[in-house]
XYZ file of C-alpha atoms in Angstrom:
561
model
C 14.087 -11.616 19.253
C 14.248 -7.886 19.305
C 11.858 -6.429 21.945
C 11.523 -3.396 19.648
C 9.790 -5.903 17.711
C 6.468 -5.528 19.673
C 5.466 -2.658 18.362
C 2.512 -2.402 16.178
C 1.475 0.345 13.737
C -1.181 2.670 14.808
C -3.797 1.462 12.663
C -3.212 -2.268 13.982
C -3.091 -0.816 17.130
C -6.664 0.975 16.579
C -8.124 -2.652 15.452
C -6.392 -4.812 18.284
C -8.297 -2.342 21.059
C -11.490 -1.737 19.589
C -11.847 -5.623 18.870
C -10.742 -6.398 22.956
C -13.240 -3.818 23.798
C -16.120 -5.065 22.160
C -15.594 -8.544 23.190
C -14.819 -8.232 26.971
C -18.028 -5.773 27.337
C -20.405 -7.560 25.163
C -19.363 -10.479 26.798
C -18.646 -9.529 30.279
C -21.551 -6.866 30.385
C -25.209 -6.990 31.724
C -25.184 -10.176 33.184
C -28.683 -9.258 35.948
C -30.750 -6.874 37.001
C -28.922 -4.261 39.665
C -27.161 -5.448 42.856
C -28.952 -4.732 46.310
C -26.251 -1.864 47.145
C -26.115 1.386 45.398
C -26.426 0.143 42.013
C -30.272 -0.332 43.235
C -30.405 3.277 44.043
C -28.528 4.981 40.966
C -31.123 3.043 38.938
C -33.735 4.279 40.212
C -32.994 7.519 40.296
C -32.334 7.274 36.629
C -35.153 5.711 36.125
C -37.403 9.054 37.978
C -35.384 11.137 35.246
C -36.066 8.991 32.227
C -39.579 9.135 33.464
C -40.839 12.579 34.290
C -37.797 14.186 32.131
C -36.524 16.117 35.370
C -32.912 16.443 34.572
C -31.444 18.933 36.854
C -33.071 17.479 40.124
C -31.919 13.849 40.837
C -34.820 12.618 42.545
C -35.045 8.963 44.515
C -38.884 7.768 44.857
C -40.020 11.713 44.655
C -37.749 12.735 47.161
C -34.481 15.194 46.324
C -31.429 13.239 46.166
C -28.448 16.252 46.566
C -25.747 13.582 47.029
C -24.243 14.086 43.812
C -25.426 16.672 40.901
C -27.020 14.490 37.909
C -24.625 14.069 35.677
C -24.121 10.616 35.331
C -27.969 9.611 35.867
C -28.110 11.886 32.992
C -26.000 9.636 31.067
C -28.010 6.213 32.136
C -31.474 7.998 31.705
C -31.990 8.121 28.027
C -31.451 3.998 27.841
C -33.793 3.536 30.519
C -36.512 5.565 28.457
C -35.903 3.627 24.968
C -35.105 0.592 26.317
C -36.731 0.205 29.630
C -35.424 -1.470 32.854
C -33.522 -4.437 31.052
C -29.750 -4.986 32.666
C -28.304 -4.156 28.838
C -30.185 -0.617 28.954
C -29.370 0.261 32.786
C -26.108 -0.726 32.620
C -25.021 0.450 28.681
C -23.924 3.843 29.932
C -21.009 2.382 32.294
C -20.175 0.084 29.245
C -19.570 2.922 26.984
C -17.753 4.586 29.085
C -15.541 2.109 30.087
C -15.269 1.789 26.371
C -14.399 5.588 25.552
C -11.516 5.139 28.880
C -9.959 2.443 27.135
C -9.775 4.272 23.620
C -9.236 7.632 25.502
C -5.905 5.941 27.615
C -4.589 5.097 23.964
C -4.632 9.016 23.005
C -3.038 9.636 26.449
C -0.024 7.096 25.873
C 0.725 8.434 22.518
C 0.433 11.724 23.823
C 3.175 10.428 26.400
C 5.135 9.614 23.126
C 4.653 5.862 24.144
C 5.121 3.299 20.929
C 1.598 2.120 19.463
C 2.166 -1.264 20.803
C 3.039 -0.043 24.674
C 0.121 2.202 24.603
C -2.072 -0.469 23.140
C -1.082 -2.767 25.761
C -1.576 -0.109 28.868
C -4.847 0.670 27.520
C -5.726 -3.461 27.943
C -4.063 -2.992 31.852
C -6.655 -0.535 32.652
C -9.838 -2.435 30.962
C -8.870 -5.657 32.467
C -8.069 -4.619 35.756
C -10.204 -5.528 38.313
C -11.264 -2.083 39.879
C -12.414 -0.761 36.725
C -13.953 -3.515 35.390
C -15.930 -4.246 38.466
C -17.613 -0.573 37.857
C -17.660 -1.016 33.976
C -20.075 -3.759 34.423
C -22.229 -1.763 37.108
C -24.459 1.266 37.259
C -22.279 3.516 39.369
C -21.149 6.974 39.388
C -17.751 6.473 39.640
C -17.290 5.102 36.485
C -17.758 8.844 34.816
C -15.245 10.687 37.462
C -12.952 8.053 36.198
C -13.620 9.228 32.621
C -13.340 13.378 33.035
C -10.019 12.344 35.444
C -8.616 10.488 32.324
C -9.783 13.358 30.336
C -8.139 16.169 32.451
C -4.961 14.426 33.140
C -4.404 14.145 29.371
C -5.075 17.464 28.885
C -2.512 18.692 31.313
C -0.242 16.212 29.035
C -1.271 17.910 25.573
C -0.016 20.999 27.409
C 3.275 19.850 29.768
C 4.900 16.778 28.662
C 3.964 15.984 24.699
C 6.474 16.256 22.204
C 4.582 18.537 20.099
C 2.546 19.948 22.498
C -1.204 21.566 21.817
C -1.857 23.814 24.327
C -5.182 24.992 22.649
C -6.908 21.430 22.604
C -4.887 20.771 26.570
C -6.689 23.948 27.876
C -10.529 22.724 26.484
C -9.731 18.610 28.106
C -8.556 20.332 31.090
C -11.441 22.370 31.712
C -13.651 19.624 30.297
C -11.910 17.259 32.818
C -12.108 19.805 36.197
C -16.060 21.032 35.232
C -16.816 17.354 34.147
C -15.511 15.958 37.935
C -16.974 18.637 39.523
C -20.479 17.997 37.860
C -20.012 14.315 38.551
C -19.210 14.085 41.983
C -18.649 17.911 43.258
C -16.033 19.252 44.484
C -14.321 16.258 45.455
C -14.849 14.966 41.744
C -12.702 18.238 40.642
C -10.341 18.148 43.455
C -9.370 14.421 42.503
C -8.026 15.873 39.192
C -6.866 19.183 40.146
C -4.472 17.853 42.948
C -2.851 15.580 40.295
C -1.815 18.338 38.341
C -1.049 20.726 41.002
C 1.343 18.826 42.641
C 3.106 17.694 39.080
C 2.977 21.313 38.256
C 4.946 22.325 41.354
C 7.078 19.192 41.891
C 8.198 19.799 38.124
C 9.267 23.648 38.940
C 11.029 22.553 41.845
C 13.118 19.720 40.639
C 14.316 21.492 37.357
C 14.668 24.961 39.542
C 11.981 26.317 37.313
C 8.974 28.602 37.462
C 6.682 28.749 34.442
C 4.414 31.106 35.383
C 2.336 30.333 32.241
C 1.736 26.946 32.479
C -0.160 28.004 35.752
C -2.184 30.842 33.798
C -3.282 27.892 31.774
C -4.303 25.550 34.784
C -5.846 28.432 36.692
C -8.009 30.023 33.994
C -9.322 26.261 33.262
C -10.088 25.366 36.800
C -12.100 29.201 36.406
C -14.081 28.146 33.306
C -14.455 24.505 35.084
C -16.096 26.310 38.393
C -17.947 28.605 35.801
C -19.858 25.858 34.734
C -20.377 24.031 37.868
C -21.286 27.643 39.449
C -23.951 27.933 36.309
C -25.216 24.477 37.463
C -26.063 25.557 41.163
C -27.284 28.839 39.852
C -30.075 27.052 38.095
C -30.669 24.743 41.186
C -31.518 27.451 43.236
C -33.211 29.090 40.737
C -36.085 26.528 40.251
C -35.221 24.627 43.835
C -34.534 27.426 45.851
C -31.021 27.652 48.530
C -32.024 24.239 50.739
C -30.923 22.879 47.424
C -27.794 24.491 47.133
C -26.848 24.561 50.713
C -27.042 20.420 50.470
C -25.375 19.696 47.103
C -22.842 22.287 47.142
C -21.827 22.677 51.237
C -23.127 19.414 53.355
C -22.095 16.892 50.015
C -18.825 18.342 50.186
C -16.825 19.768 52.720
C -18.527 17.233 55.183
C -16.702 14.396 53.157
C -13.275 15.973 54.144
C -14.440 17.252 57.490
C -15.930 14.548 59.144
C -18.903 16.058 60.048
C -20.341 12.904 57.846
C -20.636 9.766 59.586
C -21.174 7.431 56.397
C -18.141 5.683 55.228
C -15.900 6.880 57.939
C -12.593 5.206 58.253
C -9.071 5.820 59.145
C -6.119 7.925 57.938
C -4.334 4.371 56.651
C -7.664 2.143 55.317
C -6.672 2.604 51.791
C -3.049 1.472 52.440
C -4.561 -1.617 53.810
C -6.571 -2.306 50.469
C -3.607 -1.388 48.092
C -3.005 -5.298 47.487
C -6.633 -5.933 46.486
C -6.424 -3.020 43.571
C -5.184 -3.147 39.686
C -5.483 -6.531 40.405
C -3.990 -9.130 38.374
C -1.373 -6.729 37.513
C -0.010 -5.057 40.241
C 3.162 -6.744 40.367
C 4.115 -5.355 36.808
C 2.514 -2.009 38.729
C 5.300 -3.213 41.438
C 7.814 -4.075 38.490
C 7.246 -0.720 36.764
C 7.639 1.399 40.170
C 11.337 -0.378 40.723
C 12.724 0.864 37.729
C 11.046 4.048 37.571
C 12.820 5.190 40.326
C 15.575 5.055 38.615
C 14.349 7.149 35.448
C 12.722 9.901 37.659
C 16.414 10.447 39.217
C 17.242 11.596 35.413
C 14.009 13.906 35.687
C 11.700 12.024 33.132
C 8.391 13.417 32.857
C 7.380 10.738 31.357
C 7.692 8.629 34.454
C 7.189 11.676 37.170
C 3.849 12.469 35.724
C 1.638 9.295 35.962
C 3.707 9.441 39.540
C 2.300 11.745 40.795
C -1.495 11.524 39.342
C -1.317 8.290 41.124
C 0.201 9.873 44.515
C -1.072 13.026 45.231
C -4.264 11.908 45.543
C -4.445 9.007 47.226
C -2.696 11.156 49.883
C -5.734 13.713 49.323
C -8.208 11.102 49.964
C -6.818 9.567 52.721
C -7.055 12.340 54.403
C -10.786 12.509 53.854
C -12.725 11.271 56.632
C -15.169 9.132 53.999
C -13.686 6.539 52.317
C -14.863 3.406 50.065
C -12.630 1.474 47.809
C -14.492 3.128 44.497
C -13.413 6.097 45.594
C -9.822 4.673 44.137
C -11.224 4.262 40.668
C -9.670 6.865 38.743
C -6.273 6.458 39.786
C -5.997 3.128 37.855
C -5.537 5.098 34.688
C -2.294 6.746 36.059
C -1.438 3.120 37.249
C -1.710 1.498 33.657
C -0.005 4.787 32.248
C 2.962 4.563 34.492
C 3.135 0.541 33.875
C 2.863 1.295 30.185
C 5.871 3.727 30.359
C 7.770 0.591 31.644
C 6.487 -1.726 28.749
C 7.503 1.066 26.202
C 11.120 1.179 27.563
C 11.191 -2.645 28.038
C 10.230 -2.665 24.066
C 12.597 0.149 22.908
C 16.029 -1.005 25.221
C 15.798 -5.061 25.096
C 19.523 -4.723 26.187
C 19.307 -2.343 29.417
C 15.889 -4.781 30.406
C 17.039 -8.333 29.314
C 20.765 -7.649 29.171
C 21.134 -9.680 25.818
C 19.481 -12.824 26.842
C 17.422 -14.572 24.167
C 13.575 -14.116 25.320
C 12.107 -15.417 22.170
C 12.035 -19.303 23.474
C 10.743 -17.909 27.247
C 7.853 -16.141 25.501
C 7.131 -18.535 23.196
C 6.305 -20.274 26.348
C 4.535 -18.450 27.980
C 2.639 -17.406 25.280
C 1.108 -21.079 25.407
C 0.571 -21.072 29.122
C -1.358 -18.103 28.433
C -3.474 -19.666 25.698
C -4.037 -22.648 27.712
C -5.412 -20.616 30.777
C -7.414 -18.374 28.209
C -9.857 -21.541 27.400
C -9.747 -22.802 30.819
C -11.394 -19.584 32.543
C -13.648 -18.914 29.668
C -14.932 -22.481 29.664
C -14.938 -22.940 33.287
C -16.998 -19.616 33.616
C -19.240 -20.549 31.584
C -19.769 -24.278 32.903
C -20.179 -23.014 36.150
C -22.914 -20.608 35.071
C -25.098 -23.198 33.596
C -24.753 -25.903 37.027
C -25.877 -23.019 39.148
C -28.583 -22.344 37.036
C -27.835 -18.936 35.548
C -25.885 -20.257 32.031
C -26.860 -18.212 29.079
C -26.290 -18.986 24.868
C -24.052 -16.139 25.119
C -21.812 -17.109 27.527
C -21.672 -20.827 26.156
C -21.094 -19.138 22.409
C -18.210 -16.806 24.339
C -16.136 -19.919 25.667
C -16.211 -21.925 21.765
C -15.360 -18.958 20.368
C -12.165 -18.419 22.752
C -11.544 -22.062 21.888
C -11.505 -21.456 18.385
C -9.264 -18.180 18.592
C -7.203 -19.843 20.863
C -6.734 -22.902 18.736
C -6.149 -20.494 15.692
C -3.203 -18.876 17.668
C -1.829 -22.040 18.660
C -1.537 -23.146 15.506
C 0.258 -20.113 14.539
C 2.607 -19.958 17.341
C 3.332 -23.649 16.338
C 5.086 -22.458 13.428
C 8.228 -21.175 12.006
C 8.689 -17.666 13.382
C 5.911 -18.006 15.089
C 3.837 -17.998 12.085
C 2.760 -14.080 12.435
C 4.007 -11.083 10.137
C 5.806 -10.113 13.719
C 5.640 -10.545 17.402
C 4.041 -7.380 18.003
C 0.709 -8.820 15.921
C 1.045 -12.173 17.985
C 0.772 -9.792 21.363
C -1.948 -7.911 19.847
C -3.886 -11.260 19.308
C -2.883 -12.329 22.761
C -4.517 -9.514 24.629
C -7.758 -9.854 22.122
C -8.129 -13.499 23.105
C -7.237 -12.671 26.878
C -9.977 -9.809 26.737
C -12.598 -12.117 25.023
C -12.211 -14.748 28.134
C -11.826 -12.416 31.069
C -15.008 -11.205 29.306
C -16.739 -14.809 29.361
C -15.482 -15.216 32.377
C -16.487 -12.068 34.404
C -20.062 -12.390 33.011
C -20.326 -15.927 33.856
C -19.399 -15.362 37.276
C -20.930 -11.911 37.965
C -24.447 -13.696 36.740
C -23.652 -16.246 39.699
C -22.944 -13.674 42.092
C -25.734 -11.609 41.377
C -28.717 -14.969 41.355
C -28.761 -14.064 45.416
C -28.439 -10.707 45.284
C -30.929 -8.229 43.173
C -34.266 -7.176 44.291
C -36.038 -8.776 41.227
C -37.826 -11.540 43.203
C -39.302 -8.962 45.472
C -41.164 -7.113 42.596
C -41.808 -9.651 40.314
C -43.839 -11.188 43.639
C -45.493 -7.494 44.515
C -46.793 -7.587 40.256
C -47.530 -11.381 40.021
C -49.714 -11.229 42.735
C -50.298 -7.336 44.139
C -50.848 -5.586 40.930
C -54.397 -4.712 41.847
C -53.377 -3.572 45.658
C -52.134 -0.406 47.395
C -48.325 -0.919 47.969
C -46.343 1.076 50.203
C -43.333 1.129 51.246
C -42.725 1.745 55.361
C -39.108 3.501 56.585
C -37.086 2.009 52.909
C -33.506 2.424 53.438
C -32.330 4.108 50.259
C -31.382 0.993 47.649
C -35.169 -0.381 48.075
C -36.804 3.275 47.273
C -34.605 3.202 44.317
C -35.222 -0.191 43.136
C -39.312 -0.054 44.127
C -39.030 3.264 41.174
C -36.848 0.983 38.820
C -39.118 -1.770 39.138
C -42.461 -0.476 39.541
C -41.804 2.788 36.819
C -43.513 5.140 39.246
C -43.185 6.530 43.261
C -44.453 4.356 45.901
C -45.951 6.408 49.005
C -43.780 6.137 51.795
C -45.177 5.489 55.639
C -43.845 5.800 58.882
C -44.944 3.248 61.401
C -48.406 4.954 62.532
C -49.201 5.371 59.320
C -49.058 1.643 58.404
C -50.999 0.542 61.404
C -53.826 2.726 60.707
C -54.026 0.800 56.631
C -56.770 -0.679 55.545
C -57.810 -4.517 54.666
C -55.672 -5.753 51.390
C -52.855 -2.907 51.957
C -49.409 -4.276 50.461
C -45.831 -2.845 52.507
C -43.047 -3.358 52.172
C -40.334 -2.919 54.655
C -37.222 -4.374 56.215
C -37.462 -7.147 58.423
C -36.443 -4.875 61.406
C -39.453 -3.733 61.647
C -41.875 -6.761 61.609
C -42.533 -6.464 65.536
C -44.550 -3.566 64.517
C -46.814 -5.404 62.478
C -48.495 -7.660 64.556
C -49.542 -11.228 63.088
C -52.488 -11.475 64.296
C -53.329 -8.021 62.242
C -51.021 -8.473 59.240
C -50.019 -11.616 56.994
C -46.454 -11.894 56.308
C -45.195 -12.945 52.495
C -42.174 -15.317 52.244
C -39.480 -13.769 50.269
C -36.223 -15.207 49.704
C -34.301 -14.345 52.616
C -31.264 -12.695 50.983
C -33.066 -9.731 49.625
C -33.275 -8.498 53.119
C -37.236 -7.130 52.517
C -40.163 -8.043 54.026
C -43.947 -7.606 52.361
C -46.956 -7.585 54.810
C -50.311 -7.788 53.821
C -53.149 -6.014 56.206
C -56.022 -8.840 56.730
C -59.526 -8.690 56.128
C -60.566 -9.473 59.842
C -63.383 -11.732 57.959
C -61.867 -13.068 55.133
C -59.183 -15.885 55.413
C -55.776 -15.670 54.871
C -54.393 -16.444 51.111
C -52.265 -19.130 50.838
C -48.540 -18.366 51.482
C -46.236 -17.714 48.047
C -44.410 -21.075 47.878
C -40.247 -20.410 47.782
C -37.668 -22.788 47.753
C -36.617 -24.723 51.470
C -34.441 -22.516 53.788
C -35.156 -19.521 51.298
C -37.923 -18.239 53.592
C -37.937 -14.871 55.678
């Protein structure tokens, strides 16, 4: 078997991808309402927007929220005001994106000069990896940095490393990709993208004893058009919110990240190189696999294996040396990490000879190939199985699994045959990935539904309207995720109280609070509501010194706060 014989045309290409996509996010998508975490608080703040059509201010429960400017609550807004608080409509906007990274990683690998099947298959590395699918399936801002880094980066391709390179359309996706980062996240959004390409840029100059100063006329004047435009957004912040407002989003949300003068999220220098083996995950060792031999091409100075390099180096350096640090902050540079592993897949496919030395492969891939098939069914049917005995199975999920059955029995069938019964063995891998994407799609929905049954603030307000709809509710020192989630829930603010403002409430007044702060509400004074104890909330009710107490809200045993 010739490993040339992978490849795919572009149109098949174009049909293999768009079918994964829809079927791991229709079936791995909006399986629950929004964790209790930040996906609680982006909703809600998208939720104020869709509602009082405020889109320059995010806003959580009335209050300014300068943490990030609102450019991806923009994004999730508009579904939230059509569709209302449903998990499709809150969480579409990360879907489509995740949808638009996969297509967009395709344009990037072919810009790369990468072979239709290669890029089709590093596209599928970065959708069904698990650091961006974890965000694809959440409301989080991350997911958009992601997008504008994917977008930048393959500008600075168009420009530096294509075949037939098109400076004019590089220049507009790099500036889209700086001014896109920096309205997404600030200026650590921008800098995530800019350091990738300065450090190419110089690292390039230096190892072919090269300066071109016009390839950094063309990265400078788009970083000026990209600050232009987030310089234009601050302008009108402080023009209808005055310099507190600029002072917050554009100084304290961004230098203190790097500075430390920000106590949230703090870790040390070498955290992420602790949580290296939990990311790209399950591919990292062709990651691993990809970064042996490319050591060897980037001694012969290929670009095409120095630049995804680098996007994925220089700025993991750059954010370890920031003093905040999360895992998500990783996100974007999976897409240099399924670029550079797609590199390796293009040369495995172009020189079976230098990879596989003239062994026959066809009979060891033929075998795996049913392995994979095999383990396709079992995680989609297992997935789903295990949603419905912990109570949280859906039609769709149950309709997912036959249908991976029947693909998978279709391909068996084929693979059973002479020649492996397809037109070539590039078609029989595009197949493969669609039926791998449809069950890591049953699969991650089935299991992100059971997940999620303990851990959404759903119970809390569907108690508060059942039986409170007629009452004052407030809400008494809310960390951040509950304000958001009382706006997402509720539709509109809920006054906030300090603790001598709740003790001077009236008969029949609903709070809610967290659990901390129940010695403050005496019980003699205040009736406490069970709530299912994982939600972390408590909901007092003020007593009527001459009326009775109501009955308690049954929930089930060893549930109770």
């Amino acid at each position: 078997m010739n490993c040339s014989s992978f490849n795919v045309s572009v149109r098949s290409a174009w049909f293999f991808l768009l079918s994964a996509i829809v079927l791991l996010l229709a079936f791995g998508g909006a399986s629950a309402q929004p964790s209790i975490g930040d996906e609680s608080r982006v909703a809600g703040i998208a939720m104020e927007m869709a509602q009082e059509g405020n889109y320059l201010l995010p806003r959580l429960n009335g209050s300014a929220f300068l943490e990030y400017p609102p450019f991806y609550y923009c994004c999730v807004a508009p579904w939230l005001k059509f569709f209302g608080g449903t998990p499709w409509s809150v969480h579409m906007a990360s879907l489509l994106i995740a949808a638009l990274m996969g297509a967009g990683l395709f344009g990037f690998a072919r810009t790369m000069g990468l072979m239709p099947g290669a890029a089709f298959s590093a596209a599928m590395l970065l959708l069904t990896n698990n650091s961006l699918l974890d965000d694809a399936l959440m409301c989080r801002v991350d997911i958009l940095l992601a997008l504008f880094a994917l977008i930048g980066w393959w500008g600075g391709a168009l420009c530096w490393i294509a075949s037939r390179p098109r400076p004019r359309i590089g220049f507009w996706l790099l500036t889209a990709g700086m001014a896109g980062g920096f309205l997404t996240k600030n200026l650590a959004g921008g800098v995530v993208i800019i350091s990738g390409l300065g450090a190419y840029l110089i690292l390039a100059d230096v190892l072919e004893k090269r300066f071109r100063f016009g390839r950094y006329l063309l990265f400078a004047g788009a970083f000026l058009l990209a600050s232009l435009a987030y310089g234009l957004y601050l302008w009108c912040l402080k023009a209808n919110f005055g310099w507190k407002a600029v002072e917050e989003m554009a100084i304290y949300n961004n230098f203190g990240r790097f500075a430390g003068s920000r106590g949230e999220h703090s870790k040390p220098v070498w955290y992420y190189l602790l949580k290296l083996p939990e990311q790209f995950q399950p591919w990292l060792i062709l990651l691993l696999a990809a970064a042996v031999f490319g050591v060897v091409k980037m001694r012969r100075l290929s670009m095409r294996w120095l630049y995804p390099a680098v996007l994925m180096v220089a700025p993991f350096i750059l954010l370890s040396l920031a003093s905040g640090k999360r895992q998500v902050y990783l996100l974007p540079l999976t897409t240099p990490a399924a670029l550079f592993t797609g590199v390796w897949l293009d040369s495995c496919m172009r020189h079976r000879g230098e990879i596989f030395k003239g062994k026959p492969v066809g009979k060891w891939l033929r075998r795996i190939w049913f392995v994979l098939l095999g383990a396709a069914a079992v995680v989609a049917v297992g997935g789903a199985v295990s949603a419905r005995i912990c109570g949280v199975g859906s039609l769709r999920f149950e309709l997912g699994a036959a249908g991976v059955l029947v693909l998978g029995l279709l391909l068996f069938r084929q693979c059973r045959k002479a020649g492996t019964g397809f037109r070539s063995p590039g078609e029989q891998l595009g197949w493969t990935w669609v039926l791998a994407a449809f069950a890591i799609g049953v699969a991650v929905g089935s299991f992100q539904a059971i997940a999620l049954k303990n851990d959404t603030y759903d119970p809390v307000f569907r108690l508060l309207e059942e039986r409170f709809a007629d009452r004052a509710v407030f809400l008494c020192l809310p960390p951040e995720r509950l304000s958001g989630a009382a706006y997402y829930y509720r539709k509109k603010r809920t006054p906030v109280l300090d603790l001598k403002d709740a003790a001077r409430q009236s008969p029949g007044t609903v709070v809610v609070t967290h659990p901390f702060w129940f010695p403050a509400f005496p019980a003699d004074q205040w009736e406490r509501i069970p709530v299912p104890k994982w939600t972390k909330v408590g909901i007092v009710v003020r007593r009527d010194g001459n009326a009775a107490a109501e009955k308690p809200h049954l929930a089930p045993a060893g549930s109770l706060m």
